[in-house]
Short mmCIF file of C-alpha atoms in Angstrom, two decimals:
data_model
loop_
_atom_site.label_atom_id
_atom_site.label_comp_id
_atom_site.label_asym_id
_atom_site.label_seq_id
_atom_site.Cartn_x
_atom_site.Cartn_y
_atom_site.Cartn_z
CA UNK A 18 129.74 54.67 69.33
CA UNK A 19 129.58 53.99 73.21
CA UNK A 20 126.14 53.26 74.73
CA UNK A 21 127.20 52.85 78.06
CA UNK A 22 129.52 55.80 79.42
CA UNK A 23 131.56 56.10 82.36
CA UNK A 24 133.04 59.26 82.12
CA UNK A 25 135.18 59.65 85.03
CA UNK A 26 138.48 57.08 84.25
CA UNK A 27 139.65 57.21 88.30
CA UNK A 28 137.60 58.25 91.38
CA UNK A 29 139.91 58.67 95.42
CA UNK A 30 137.78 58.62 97.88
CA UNK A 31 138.82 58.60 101.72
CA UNK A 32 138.20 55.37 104.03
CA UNK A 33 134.07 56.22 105.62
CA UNK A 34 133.28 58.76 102.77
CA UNK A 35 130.92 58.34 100.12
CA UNK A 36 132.10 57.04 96.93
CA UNK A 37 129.38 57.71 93.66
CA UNK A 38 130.30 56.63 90.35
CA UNK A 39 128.23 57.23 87.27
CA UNK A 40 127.01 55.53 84.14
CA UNK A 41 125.19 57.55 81.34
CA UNK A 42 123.78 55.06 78.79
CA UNK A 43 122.15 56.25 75.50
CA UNK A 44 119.88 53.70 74.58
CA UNK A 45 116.35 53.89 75.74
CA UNK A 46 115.92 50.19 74.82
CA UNK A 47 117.83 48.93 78.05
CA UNK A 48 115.60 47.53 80.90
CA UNK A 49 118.66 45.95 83.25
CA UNK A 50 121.49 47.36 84.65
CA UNK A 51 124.25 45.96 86.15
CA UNK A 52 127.50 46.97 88.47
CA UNK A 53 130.70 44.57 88.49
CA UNK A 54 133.71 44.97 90.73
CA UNK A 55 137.08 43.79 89.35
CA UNK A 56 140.53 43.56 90.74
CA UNK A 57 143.70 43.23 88.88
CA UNK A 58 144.11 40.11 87.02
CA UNK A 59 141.12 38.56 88.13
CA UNK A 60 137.78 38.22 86.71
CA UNK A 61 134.78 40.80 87.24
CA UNK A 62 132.31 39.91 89.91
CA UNK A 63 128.75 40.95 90.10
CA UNK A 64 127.76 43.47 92.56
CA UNK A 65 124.11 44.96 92.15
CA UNK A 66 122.06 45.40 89.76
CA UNK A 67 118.32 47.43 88.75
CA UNK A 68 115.62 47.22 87.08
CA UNK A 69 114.56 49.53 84.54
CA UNK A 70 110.87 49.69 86.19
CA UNK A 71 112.78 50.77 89.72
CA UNK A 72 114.46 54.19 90.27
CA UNK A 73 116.36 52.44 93.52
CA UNK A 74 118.08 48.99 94.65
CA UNK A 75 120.25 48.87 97.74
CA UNK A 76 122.41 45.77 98.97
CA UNK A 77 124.15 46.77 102.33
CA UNK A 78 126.85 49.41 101.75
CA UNK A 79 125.80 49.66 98.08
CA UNK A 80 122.89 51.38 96.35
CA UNK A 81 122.08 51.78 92.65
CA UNK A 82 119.61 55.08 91.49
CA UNK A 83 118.61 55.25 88.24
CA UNK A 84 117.23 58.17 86.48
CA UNK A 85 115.46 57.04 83.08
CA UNK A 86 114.55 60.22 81.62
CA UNK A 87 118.26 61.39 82.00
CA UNK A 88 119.86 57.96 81.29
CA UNK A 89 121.83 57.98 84.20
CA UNK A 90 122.38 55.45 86.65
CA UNK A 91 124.74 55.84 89.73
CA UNK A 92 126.54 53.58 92.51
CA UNK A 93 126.68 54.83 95.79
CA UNK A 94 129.12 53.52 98.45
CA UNK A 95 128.75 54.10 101.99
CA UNK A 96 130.90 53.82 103.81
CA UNK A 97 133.69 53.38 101.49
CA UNK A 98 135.95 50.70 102.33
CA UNK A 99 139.61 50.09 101.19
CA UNK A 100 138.81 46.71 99.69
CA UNK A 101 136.44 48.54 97.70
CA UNK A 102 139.57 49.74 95.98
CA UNK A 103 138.70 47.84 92.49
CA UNK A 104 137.66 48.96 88.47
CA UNK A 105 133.82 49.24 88.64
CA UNK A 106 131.88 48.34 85.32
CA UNK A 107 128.67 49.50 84.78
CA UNK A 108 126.73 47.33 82.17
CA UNK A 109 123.47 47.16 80.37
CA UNK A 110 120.84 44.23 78.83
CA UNK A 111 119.79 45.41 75.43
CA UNK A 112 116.54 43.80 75.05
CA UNK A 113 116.57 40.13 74.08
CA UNK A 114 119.56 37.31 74.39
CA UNK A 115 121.77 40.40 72.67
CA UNK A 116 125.30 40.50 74.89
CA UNK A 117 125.79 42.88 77.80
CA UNK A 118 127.30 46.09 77.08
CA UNK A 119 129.94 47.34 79.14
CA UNK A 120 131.46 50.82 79.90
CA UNK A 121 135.03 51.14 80.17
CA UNK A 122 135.02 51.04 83.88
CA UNK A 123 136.17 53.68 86.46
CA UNK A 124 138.80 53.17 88.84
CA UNK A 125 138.27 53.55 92.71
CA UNK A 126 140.56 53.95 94.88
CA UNK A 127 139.91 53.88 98.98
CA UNK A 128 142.43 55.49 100.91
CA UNK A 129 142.85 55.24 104.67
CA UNK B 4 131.23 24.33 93.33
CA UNK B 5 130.18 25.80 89.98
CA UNK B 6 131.66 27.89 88.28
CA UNK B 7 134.20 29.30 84.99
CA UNK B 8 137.57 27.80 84.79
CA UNK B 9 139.75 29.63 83.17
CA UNK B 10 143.29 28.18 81.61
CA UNK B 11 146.38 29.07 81.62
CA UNK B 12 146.48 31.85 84.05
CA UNK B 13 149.44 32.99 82.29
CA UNK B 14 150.53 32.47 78.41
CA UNK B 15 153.24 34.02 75.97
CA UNK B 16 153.25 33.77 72.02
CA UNK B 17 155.87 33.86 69.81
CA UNK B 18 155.16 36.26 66.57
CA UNK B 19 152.94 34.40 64.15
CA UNK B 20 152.08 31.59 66.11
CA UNK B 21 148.33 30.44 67.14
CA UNK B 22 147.76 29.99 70.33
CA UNK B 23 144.09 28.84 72.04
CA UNK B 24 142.84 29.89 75.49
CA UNK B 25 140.44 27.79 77.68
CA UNK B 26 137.14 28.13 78.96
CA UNK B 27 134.78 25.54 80.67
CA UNK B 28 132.31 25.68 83.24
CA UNK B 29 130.04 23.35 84.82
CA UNK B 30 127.09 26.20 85.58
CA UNK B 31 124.79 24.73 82.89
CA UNK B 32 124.53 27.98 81.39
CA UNK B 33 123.65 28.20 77.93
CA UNK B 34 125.33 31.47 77.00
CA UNK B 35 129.08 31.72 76.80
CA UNK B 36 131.45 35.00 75.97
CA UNK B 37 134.74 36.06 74.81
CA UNK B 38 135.91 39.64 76.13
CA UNK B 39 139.19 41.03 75.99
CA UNK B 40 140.03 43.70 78.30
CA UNK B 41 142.33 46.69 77.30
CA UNK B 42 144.04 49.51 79.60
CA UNK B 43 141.22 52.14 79.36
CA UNK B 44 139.54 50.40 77.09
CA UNK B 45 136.71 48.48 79.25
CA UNK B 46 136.03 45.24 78.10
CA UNK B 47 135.34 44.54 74.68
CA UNK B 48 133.35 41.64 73.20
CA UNK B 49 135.15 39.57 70.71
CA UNK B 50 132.86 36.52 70.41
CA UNK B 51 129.75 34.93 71.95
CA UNK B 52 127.54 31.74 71.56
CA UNK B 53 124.08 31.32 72.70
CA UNK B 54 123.60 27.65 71.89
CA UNK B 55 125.87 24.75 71.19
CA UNK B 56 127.27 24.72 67.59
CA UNK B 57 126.03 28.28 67.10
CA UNK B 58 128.53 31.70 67.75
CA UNK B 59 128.24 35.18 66.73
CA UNK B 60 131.14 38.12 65.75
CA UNK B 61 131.44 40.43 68.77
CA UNK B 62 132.75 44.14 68.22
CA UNK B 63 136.25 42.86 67.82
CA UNK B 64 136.13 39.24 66.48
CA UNK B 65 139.08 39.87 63.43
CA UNK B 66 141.92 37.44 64.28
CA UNK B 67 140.53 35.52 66.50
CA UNK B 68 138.22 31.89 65.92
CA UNK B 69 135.78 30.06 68.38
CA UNK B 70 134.09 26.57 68.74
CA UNK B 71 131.23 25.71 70.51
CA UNK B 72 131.09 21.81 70.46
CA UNK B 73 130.00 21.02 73.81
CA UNK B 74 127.94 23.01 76.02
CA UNK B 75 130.35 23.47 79.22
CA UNK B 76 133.46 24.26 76.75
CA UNK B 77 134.52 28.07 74.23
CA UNK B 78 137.43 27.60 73.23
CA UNK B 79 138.93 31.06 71.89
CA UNK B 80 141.92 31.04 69.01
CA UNK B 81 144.18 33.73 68.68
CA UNK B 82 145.23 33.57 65.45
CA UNK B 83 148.38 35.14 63.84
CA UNK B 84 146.12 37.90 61.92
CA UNK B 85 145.76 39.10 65.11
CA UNK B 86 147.96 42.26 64.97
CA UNK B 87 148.28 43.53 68.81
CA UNK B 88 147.29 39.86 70.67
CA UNK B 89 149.07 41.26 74.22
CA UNK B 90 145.96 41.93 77.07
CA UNK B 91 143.40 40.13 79.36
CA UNK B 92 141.06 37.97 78.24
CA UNK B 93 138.01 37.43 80.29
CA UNK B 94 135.28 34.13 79.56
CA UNK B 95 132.03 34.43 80.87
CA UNK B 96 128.61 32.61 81.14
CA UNK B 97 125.08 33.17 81.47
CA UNK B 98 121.06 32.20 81.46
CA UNK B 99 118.57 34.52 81.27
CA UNK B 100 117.13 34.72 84.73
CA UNK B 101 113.88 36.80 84.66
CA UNK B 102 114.08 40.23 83.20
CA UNK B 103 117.53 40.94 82.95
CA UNK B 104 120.37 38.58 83.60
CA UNK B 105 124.44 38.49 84.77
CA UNK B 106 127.41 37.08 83.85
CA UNK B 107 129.48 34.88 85.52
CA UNK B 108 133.37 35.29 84.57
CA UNK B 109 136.45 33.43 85.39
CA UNK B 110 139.23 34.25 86.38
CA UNK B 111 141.04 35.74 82.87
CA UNK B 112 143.57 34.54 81.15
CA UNK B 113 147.05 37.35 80.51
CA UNK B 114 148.39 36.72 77.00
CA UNK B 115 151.36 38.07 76.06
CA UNK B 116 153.35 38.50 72.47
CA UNK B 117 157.10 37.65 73.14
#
């Protein structure tokens, strides 16, 4: 059973538009979130993260939101960028030294 | 420079042969991970160790062996039980850092059944 959901496989987005991808996660345990970016046959790399005690985080172009009593976290891009074309994973820290749990990633794609 | 080194970039297995993929890094992290990464299938943990000479079953540890000897090295065998061994495998390390903490991965490592 998947705890961490990313519902939407693939995501176009034109070059200075808004890109938003979403996470639902089911477990009300989690208190960290994280976003990865990964290109093709290279490893992920971390991007942002958020707390479970904050509802926002922003890092330049990118912002996190996350909505607790929905479960729902986002990643907002503005302006989107075509070397922001990459598979975004959103992750979460169960409590403890327990391993990250990913979702099965959503694939942007930037076009000029 | 720290960081995960990954090795080979590239490998290909004959049918029923074991083969082992590389992992070392020099971050002084304690944590170290096994994922594998499938075409829509995310990434999915296979193994994970949180201390020298200590490892733990991921979600999808059947066929495939670890060792933990040293702290900078996780070695991951894929072992001829393994029935569909062809996809990416990704190593990764961490520390807890605070509330929450991230991984650091390398760079993967392609395996392929020939």
């Amino acid at each position: 059973d998947q705890q961490v959901k990313q519902n939407s496989p693939s995501l176009s987005v034109q070059e200075g538009r808004i890109s938003i991808l979403n996470c639902d996660y089911t477990n009300s345990m989690f208190d960290y979130f994280l976003w990865y970016k990964k290109y093709p046959a290279e490893g992920p790399t971390f991007l942002i993260s958020i707390s479970s005690i904050k509802d926002k985080n922003e890092d330049g172009r990118f912002t996190v939101f996350l909505n607790k009593s929905a479960k729902h976290l986002s990643l907002h891009i503005v302006p989107s960028q075509p070397g922001d074309s990459a598979v975004y994973f959103c992750a979460a820290n169960p409590s403890g030294n327990t391993p990250l749990v990913f979702g099965k990633g959503t694939r942007l794609s930037v076009i000029a | 420079d720290g960081g995960i080194t990954q090795s080979p970039k590239y490998l290909f297995r004959k049918e029923g042969q074991n083969v082992t993929l590389s992992c070392e890094q020099n971050l002084n992290h304690d944590a170290m991970y096994w994922y594998r990464q499938d075409p829509g299938q995310g990434l999915r943990l296979i193994y994970y160790s949180q201390i020298v000479n200590d490892f733990q079953k991921g979600d999808i540890a059947e066929g495939y062996s670890v060792s933990r000897e040293k702290k900078e090295s996780f070695p991951l065998t894929v072992t001829s039980a393994q029935k569909n061994p062809t996809a990416f495998y990704l190593c990764a390390s961490s520390t807890p850092t605070g509330v929450g903490y991230g991984y650091t991965f390398g760079s993967g490592t392609r395996l392929t059944v020939v």
